[in-house]
């Protein structure tokens, strides 16, 4: 499903479809780590071995083991025909004619209407990219990087100028985060390779971070947002307990950390620090340079967390409910009202609903598809929340406060 790398060879040999038919009950039995089937467009696939080589990571595809993955597959793959080449050898049969297309009693009307909406968006050209938008966006990041350095190189390293430089650099860093996010979702270039190369350049050279680490976490988040054990963004037990369920359930659990190795990512990220120290070491010395980058990271991280969490943290956070794609995403996401500043400040993630429904859609088209999504939600009675920026930020604090109180009450009365 979601892919952060490149597909270089077809899937392992298989029957390519043996004419066998299966019931949903049979499919759902194959939902374990070493035994994984899934359904796409009524075709049944055995992805047990392929999951280990899945470009988006084995966890993403494993989250749909034993389920219908049709909507997720279409959402993540902008070139479905290419991806089908790798699926075809994995096909082992189809659903029996008497079986419904949806599993777990999903609403067939919602699924069909969303499929129609996606087709309309494609026909309206909403998945077409405006290249100049991303060229100017990258240009303004590079300009901010240069401006930050020139500020202290030309006018000096006083406290006020250093503070101004830090704000400029933090702005460049957060805008780089939003831009690499576009390439990570393959919403800029037509080819996976082109998107992957640009994402590696931005994450490695402009940010000093890991593309591999980000992709393998972020695709899981999109596949199952706000679902415990499947969305790493809500598995933050080493920092927070979130939602209304987790604080009660985890009071006695031991905490674990996970790491992702990536020597190649480390080497690429070092080019960022090499460039940074070459620019600022002559001006601040070693200690001052380290202090500057630490403060820039401090500003950037707060900006990033507030923007990304105000769309998710106050929403429903629970265990797997096996909902259709539209309902699942709307229960886990909300929007922040549109304005030129909000669009820029959040990297268009103020349209979090549209981004989650259509992760490969270029972000400059979110505002065009938003009215269509809102109309569909009204038709089916699904809440479509739009907040002010201030309300969104306040809701994060309110949500954490409520979760903390629930945890304390459960801990004291265990």
Coordinates of C-alpha atoms in Angstrom, one line a residue:
X1 CA 0.0 0.0 0.0
X2 CA 1.8 3.2 1.0
X3 CA 5.2 3.4 -0.5
X4 CA 8.2 5.5 0.6
X5 CA 10.7 3.6 -1.6
X6 CA 11.0 2.3 -5.1
X7 CA 9.5 -0.9 -6.6
X8 CA 12.3 -2.6 -8.5
X9 CA 11.1 -6.1 -9.0
X10 CA 7.8 -8.0 -9.2
X11 CA 6.3 -9.8 -6.2
X12 CA 7.4 -13.4 -5.4
X13 CA 6.0 -16.0 -7.8
X14 CA 2.5 -17.2 -7.1
X15 CA -0.5 -18.6 -8.8
X16 CA -1.6 -15.3 -10.1
X17 CA -5.2 -16.3 -9.2
X18 CA -6.2 -20.0 -9.1
X19 CA -9.9 -19.6 -9.6
X20 CA -10.5 -20.3 -5.9
X21 CA -13.2 -18.5 -4.1
X22 CA -13.2 -17.4 -0.4
X23 CA -15.6 -16.1 2.2
X24 CA -14.8 -13.1 4.4
X25 CA -14.6 -15.5 7.3
X26 CA -11.8 -17.4 5.6
X27 CA -10.0 -14.2 4.7
X28 CA -10.2 -12.7 8.2
X29 CA -8.5 -15.8 9.7
X30 CA -5.3 -14.8 7.8
X31 CA -4.5 -11.7 9.8
X32 CA -1.3 -12.8 11.7
X33 CA 2.3 -11.7 11.3
X34 CA 3.3 -14.8 9.4
X35 CA 0.0 -15.4 7.6
X36 CA -1.5 -12.3 5.9
X37 CA -4.2 -12.1 3.3
X38 CA -6.0 -9.0 2.1
X39 CA -8.7 -8.1 -0.5
X40 CA -8.5 -5.4 -3.2
X41 CA -11.4 -5.0 -5.6
X42 CA -12.8 -8.4 -4.5
X43 CA -9.5 -10.2 -5.4
X44 CA -7.8 -12.1 -2.6
X45 CA -4.0 -11.7 -2.2
X46 CA -1.5 -13.6 0.0
X47 CA 1.0 -10.9 1.0
X48 CA 2.8 -12.8 3.7
X49 CA 6.2 -12.8 2.0
X50 CA 5.7 -9.6 0.0
X51 CA 5.0 -7.6 3.2
X52 CA 8.6 -7.9 4.1
X53 CA 9.6 -6.1 0.9
X54 CA 6.8 -3.6 0.7
X55 CA 8.3 -0.2 0.0
X56 CA 6.1 1.5 2.5
X57 CA 7.2 -0.9 5.3
X58 CA 5.7 -4.2 6.4
X59 CA 3.6 -2.7 9.1
X60 CA 1.5 -0.6 6.7
X61 CA 0.3 -3.5 4.7
X62 CA 0.1 -5.7 7.8
X63 CA -2.4 -3.3 9.3
X64 CA -4.9 -4.4 6.6
X65 CA -4.3 -8.2 7.0
X66 CA -7.6 -10.0 6.9
X67 CA -9.4 -6.9 5.7
X68 CA -10.6 -5.1 2.5
X69 CA -7.7 -2.8 1.6
X70 CA -9.3 -1.4 -1.6
X71 CA -9.8 2.2 -0.5
X72 CA -6.4 2.4 1.2
X73 CA -4.7 0.9 -1.9
X74 CA -6.3 3.5 -4.1
X75 CA -5.5 6.3 -1.7
X76 CA -1.8 5.5 -1.4
X77 CA -1.0 4.5 -5.1
X78 CA -1.2 7.3 -7.6
X79 CA -0.3 4.8 -10.3
X80 CA -2.6 1.8 -9.6
X81 CA -1.8 0.0 -12.8
X82 CA 1.9 -0.1 -12.0
X83 CA 1.3 -1.4 -8.5
X84 CA -1.0 -4.1 -9.9
X85 CA 2.0 -5.6 -11.7
X86 CA 3.3 -6.5 -8.2
X87 CA 0.0 -7.7 -6.9
X88 CA -0.9 -10.0 -9.8
X89 CA 1.5 -12.8 -8.8
X90 CA 0.2 -12.7 -5.2
X91 CA -3.4 -13.3 -6.1
X92 CA -4.8 -16.6 -4.8
X93 CA -8.5 -16.2 -5.7
X94 CA -11.5 -14.0 -5.3
X95 CA -14.4 -13.4 -3.0
X96 CA -17.3 -15.7 -3.5
X97 CA -20.1 -14.2 -5.5
X98 CA -22.4 -14.4 -2.5
X99 CA -20.0 -12.3 -0.4
X100 CA -20.4 -8.5 -0.1
X101 CA -17.6 -6.3 -1.4
X102 CA -17.1 -4.7 2.0
X103 CA -16.0 -6.5 5.2
X104 CA -17.1 -6.0 8.8
X105 CA -20.5 -4.6 7.8
X106 CA -19.0 -1.4 6.3
X107 CA -21.6 1.0 4.8
X108 CA -21.6 0.1 1.0
X109 CA -23.4 3.4 0.1
X110 CA -20.6 5.5 1.7
X111 CA -18.0 3.4 0.0
X112 CA -19.6 3.8 -3.4
X113 CA -20.2 7.5 -2.9
X114 CA -16.6 8.1 -1.9
X115 CA -15.5 6.1 -5.0
X116 CA -17.6 8.4 -7.1
X117 CA -16.2 11.5 -5.4
X118 CA -12.6 10.3 -6.1
X119 CA -13.5 9.7 -9.7
X120 CA -15.0 13.2 -10.0
X121 CA -11.8 14.7 -8.5
X122 CA -9.7 12.8 -11.0
X123 CA -11.9 14.0 -13.9
X124 CA -11.7 17.6 -12.6
X125 CA -7.9 17.4 -12.7
X126 CA -7.5 17.8 -9.0
X127 CA -4.6 15.3 -8.9
X128 CA -2.7 17.3 -11.5
X129 CA 0.4 19.2 -10.2
X130 CA 1.3 22.8 -10.7
X131 CA 5.1 22.5 -10.9
X132 CA 5.7 26.2 -10.3
X133 CA 3.9 26.1 -7.0
X134 CA 6.6 23.6 -5.6
X135 CA 9.4 25.5 -7.4
X136 CA 8.5 28.7 -5.7
X137 CA 8.0 26.8 -2.4
X138 CA 11.5 25.3 -2.5
X139 CA 12.9 28.7 -3.6
X140 CA 11.4 30.5 -0.6
X141 CA 13.0 27.9 1.7
X142 CA 16.4 28.3 0.2
X143 CA 16.0 32.1 0.4
X144 CA 15.1 31.9 4.1
X145 CA 18.2 29.7 4.7
X146 CA 20.4 32.3 3.0
X147 CA 18.7 35.2 4.8
X148 CA 19.2 33.7 8.2
X149 CA 23.0 33.4 7.6
X150 CA 23.3 36.8 5.9
X151 CA 21.6 38.4 8.9
X152 CA 24.4 37.5 11.3
X153 CA 27.2 37.6 8.8
X154 CA 26.5 41.1 7.7
X155 CA 25.1 42.8 10.8
X156 CA 26.7 40.8 13.6
X157 CA 25.9 38.2 16.2
X158 CA 24.1 40.3 18.9
X159 CA 21.4 38.7 20.9
X160 CA 18.6 40.3 18.9
X161 CA 20.1 39.4 15.6
X162 CA 20.8 35.8 16.7
X163 CA 17.2 35.6 17.8
X164 CA 16.0 36.9 14.4
X165 CA 18.3 34.4 12.7
X166 CA 16.9 31.5 14.8
X167 CA 13.4 32.4 13.9
X168 CA 14.2 32.6 10.2
X169 CA 16.1 29.3 10.3
X170 CA 13.3 27.6 12.2
X171 CA 10.8 28.9 9.6
X172 CA 13.0 27.4 6.9
X173 CA 13.1 24.1 8.8
X174 CA 9.4 23.8 9.3
X175 CA 8.6 24.7 5.7
X176 CA 11.1 22.1 4.6
X177 CA 9.1 19.6 6.7
X178 CA 5.9 20.5 4.9
X179 CA 7.7 20.2 1.5
X180 CA 9.3 16.8 2.1
X181 CA 5.9 15.7 3.3
X182 CA 4.6 16.4 -0.3
X183 CA 7.3 14.4 -1.9
X184 CA 6.9 11.6 0.7
X185 CA 3.3 11.2 -0.4
X186 CA 4.3 11.2 -4.1
X187 CA 2.1 14.2 -4.8
X188 CA 4.6 16.2 -6.9
X189 CA 6.3 14.0 -9.6
X190 CA 4.6 11.3 -11.6
X191 CA 7.3 8.8 -10.7
X192 CA 8.0 7.3 -7.3
X193 CA 11.8 7.6 -8.0
X194 CA 11.6 11.3 -8.6
X195 CA 9.6 12.0 -5.4
X196 CA 11.9 9.8 -3.4
X197 CA 15.1 11.5 -4.5
X198 CA 13.7 15.0 -3.7
X199 CA 12.4 13.8 -0.4
X200 CA 15.8 12.4 0.5
X201 CA 17.5 15.7 -0.5
X202 CA 15.1 17.9 1.6
X203 CA 15.1 15.6 4.6
X204 CA 18.8 14.8 4.5
X205 CA 20.5 17.9 3.2
X206 CA 18.1 20.7 4.3
X207 CA 16.9 19.2 7.6
X208 CA 19.5 16.6 8.7
X209 CA 16.8 14.0 9.3
X210 CA 15.9 10.5 8.2
X211 CA 13.5 9.9 5.3
X212 CA 13.2 6.2 6.1
X213 CA 12.2 6.8 9.7
X214 CA 9.6 9.4 8.7
X215 CA 8.0 7.3 5.9
X216 CA 7.7 4.1 7.9
X217 CA 5.9 5.9 10.7
X218 CA 3.9 8.3 8.7
X219 CA 2.3 5.8 6.3
X220 CA 1.1 3.8 9.3
X221 CA -0.5 7.0 10.6
X222 CA -2.4 7.5 7.3
X223 CA -3.4 3.9 7.0
X224 CA -5.0 3.7 10.5
X225 CA -5.1 7.2 12.1
X226 CA -5.7 7.4 15.8
X227 CA -5.9 3.5 16.1
X228 CA -4.0 2.1 19.0
X229 CA -1.2 -0.4 18.1
X230 CA -1.4 0.7 14.5
X231 CA -0.9 4.5 14.5
X232 CA 2.6 5.3 15.9
X233 CA 1.5 8.9 16.4
X234 CA -0.8 7.9 19.3
X235 CA 1.6 5.3 20.8
X236 CA 3.5 8.0 22.8
X237 CA 3.4 6.2 26.1
X238 CA 7.0 7.4 26.9
X239 CA 5.6 11.0 26.8
X240 CA 1.8 11.2 26.9
X241 CA -1.3 9.1 27.3
X242 CA -3.9 10.3 24.8
X243 CA -7.6 9.9 24.2
X244 CA -10.2 8.5 26.6
X245 CA -9.3 4.8 26.3
X246 CA -5.5 4.6 26.5
X247 CA -5.1 6.4 29.9
X248 CA -7.2 3.7 31.6
X249 CA -5.7 0.7 29.8
X250 CA -1.9 1.4 30.1
X251 CA -1.5 2.4 33.7
X252 CA 0.5 -0.8 34.5
X253 CA 2.2 -1.4 31.1
X254 CA 5.9 -1.1 30.7
X255 CA 7.1 1.3 28.1
X256 CA 9.3 0.5 25.1
X257 CA 11.2 2.5 22.5
X258 CA 11.6 1.5 18.9
X259 CA 14.5 2.4 16.6
X260 CA 15.0 2.3 12.8
X261 CA 18.5 1.7 11.4
X262 CA 19.6 3.5 8.3
X263 CA 23.3 4.1 7.7
X264 CA 22.7 5.7 4.3
X265 CA 20.2 8.1 5.9
X266 CA 22.8 9.0 8.5
X267 CA 25.5 9.8 5.9
X268 CA 23.1 12.1 3.9
X269 CA 22.0 13.9 7.1
X270 CA 25.6 14.6 7.9
X271 CA 25.8 16.9 4.9
X272 CA 23.3 19.2 6.6
X273 CA 25.5 19.4 9.7
X274 CA 28.6 19.9 7.6
X275 CA 27.0 22.8 5.8
X276 CA 25.7 24.2 9.0
X277 CA 29.0 24.2 10.9
X278 CA 30.9 25.6 7.9
X279 CA 28.5 28.6 7.9
X280 CA 28.1 29.3 11.6
X281 CA 31.3 28.0 13.3
X282 CA 33.4 31.0 12.2
X283 CA 30.7 33.3 13.7
X284 CA 29.7 31.6 16.9
X285 CA 32.4 29.1 17.7
X286 CA 31.6 25.5 18.6
X287 CA 29.5 26.1 21.7
X288 CA 27.6 28.9 20.2
X289 CA 26.9 27.0 17.0
X290 CA 25.6 24.0 19.0
X291 CA 23.4 26.3 21.0
X292 CA 22.0 28.0 17.9
X293 CA 21.0 24.7 16.2
X294 CA 19.5 23.4 19.5
X295 CA 17.3 26.6 19.8
X296 CA 16.3 26.3 16.2
X297 CA 15.2 22.7 16.7
X298 CA 13.3 23.8 19.8
X299 CA 11.3 26.4 17.9
X300 CA 10.7 24.1 14.9
X301 CA 9.6 21.1 17.0
X302 CA 7.0 23.2 18.9
X303 CA 5.7 24.6 15.6
X304 CA 5.5 21.1 14.1
X305 CA 3.8 19.4 17.0
X306 CA 1.1 22.1 17.5
X307 CA 0.2 22.1 13.8
X308 CA 0.1 18.3 13.4
X309 CA -1.6 17.5 16.7
X310 CA -4.4 20.1 16.6
X311 CA -6.0 18.1 13.7
X312 CA -5.8 14.7 15.4
X313 CA -5.3 14.7 19.2
X314 CA -8.7 16.1 20.1
X315 CA -10.4 13.6 17.8
X316 CA -11.5 10.0 18.5
X317 CA -8.6 7.8 19.6
X318 CA -9.6 4.1 20.1
X319 CA -9.0 0.5 19.0
X320 CA -9.6 -0.8 15.5
X321 CA -13.2 -0.3 14.5
X322 CA -13.0 -1.6 10.9
X323 CA -14.7 1.5 9.4
X324 CA -14.8 2.5 5.8
X325 CA -12.1 4.9 4.6
X326 CA -14.2 8.1 4.7
X327 CA -15.7 7.4 8.1
X328 CA -12.4 6.3 9.6
X329 CA -10.5 9.4 8.4
X330 CA -13.3 11.9 9.4
X331 CA -13.5 10.4 13.0
X332 CA -9.7 10.9 13.3
X333 CA -9.2 14.3 11.6
X334 CA -10.5 17.8 11.5
X335 CA -9.7 21.0 9.6
X336 CA -8.5 24.4 10.5
X337 CA -10.2 27.3 8.7
X338 CA -8.6 28.5 5.5
X339 CA -6.6 31.7 5.1
X340 CA -3.4 32.5 3.3
X341 CA -1.5 32.6 6.5
X342 CA -3.0 29.3 7.8
X343 CA -2.2 27.6 4.5
X344 CA 1.4 28.7 4.7
X345 CA 1.8 28.3 8.4
X346 CA 0.6 24.7 8.4
X347 CA 1.8 23.6 4.9
X348 CA -1.9 23.3 3.9
X349 CA -2.3 20.7 6.7
X350 CA -5.2 22.9 7.9
X351 CA -7.0 20.8 5.2
X352 CA -6.2 17.6 7.2
X353 CA -9.4 15.9 6.2
X354 CA -8.8 16.3 2.5
X355 CA -5.1 15.3 2.9
X356 CA -6.1 12.1 4.7
X357 CA -8.7 11.2 2.2
X358 CA -6.5 11.9 -0.8
X359 CA -2.8 11.7 0.3
X360 CA -1.4 11.8 -3.2
X361 CA -3.4 14.9 -4.2
X362 CA -1.2 18.0 -4.6
X363 CA -1.9 20.3 -1.6
X364 CA -2.7 23.3 -3.7
X365 CA -5.9 21.6 -4.7
X366 CA -7.3 20.7 -1.3
X367 CA -9.5 23.8 -1.1
X368 CA -11.1 22.8 -4.4
X369 CA -12.1 19.3 -3.3
X370 CA -13.1 20.4 0.2
X371 CA -16.7 21.5 -0.7
X372 CA -17.2 18.1 -2.4
X373 CA -16.1 16.2 0.7
X374 CA -18.2 18.4 3.0
X375 CA -21.3 17.8 0.9
X376 CA -20.7 14.0 1.0
X377 CA -20.3 14.1 4.8
X378 CA -23.5 16.0 5.1
X379 CA -25.3 13.4 3.0
X380 CA -24.3 10.6 5.3
X381 CA -24.4 12.4 8.6
X382 CA -20.6 12.2 9.2
X383 CA -19.3 15.2 11.2
X384 CA -17.0 17.5 9.2
X385 CA -15.3 19.7 11.8
X386 CA -13.6 23.0 10.9
X387 CA -12.0 25.0 13.7
X388 CA -10.2 28.3 14.1
X389 CA -6.4 28.1 14.6
X390 CA -6.9 29.3 18.2
X391 CA -9.6 26.7 18.9
X392 CA -7.4 24.0 17.4
X393 CA -4.5 24.8 19.6
X394 CA -6.6 25.1 22.7
X395 CA -8.2 21.7 22.0
X396 CA -4.8 20.1 22.2
X397 CA -4.3 21.3 25.8
X398 CA -7.8 20.4 26.7
X399 CA -7.4 16.9 25.3
X400 CA -4.1 16.2 27.1
X401 CA -5.6 17.5 30.4
X402 CA -8.6 15.2 30.1
X403 CA -6.4 12.2 29.2
X404 CA -4.1 13.0 32.2
X405 CA -7.1 13.2 34.6
X406 CA -8.4 9.8 33.3
X407 CA -5.0 8.2 33.8
X408 CA -4.6 9.6 37.3
X409 CA -8.1 8.4 38.3
X410 CA -7.4 4.9 36.9
X411 CA -4.0 4.8 38.5
X412 CA -5.3 5.8 42.0
X413 CA -8.2 3.3 41.8
X414 CA -6.5 0.4 40.2

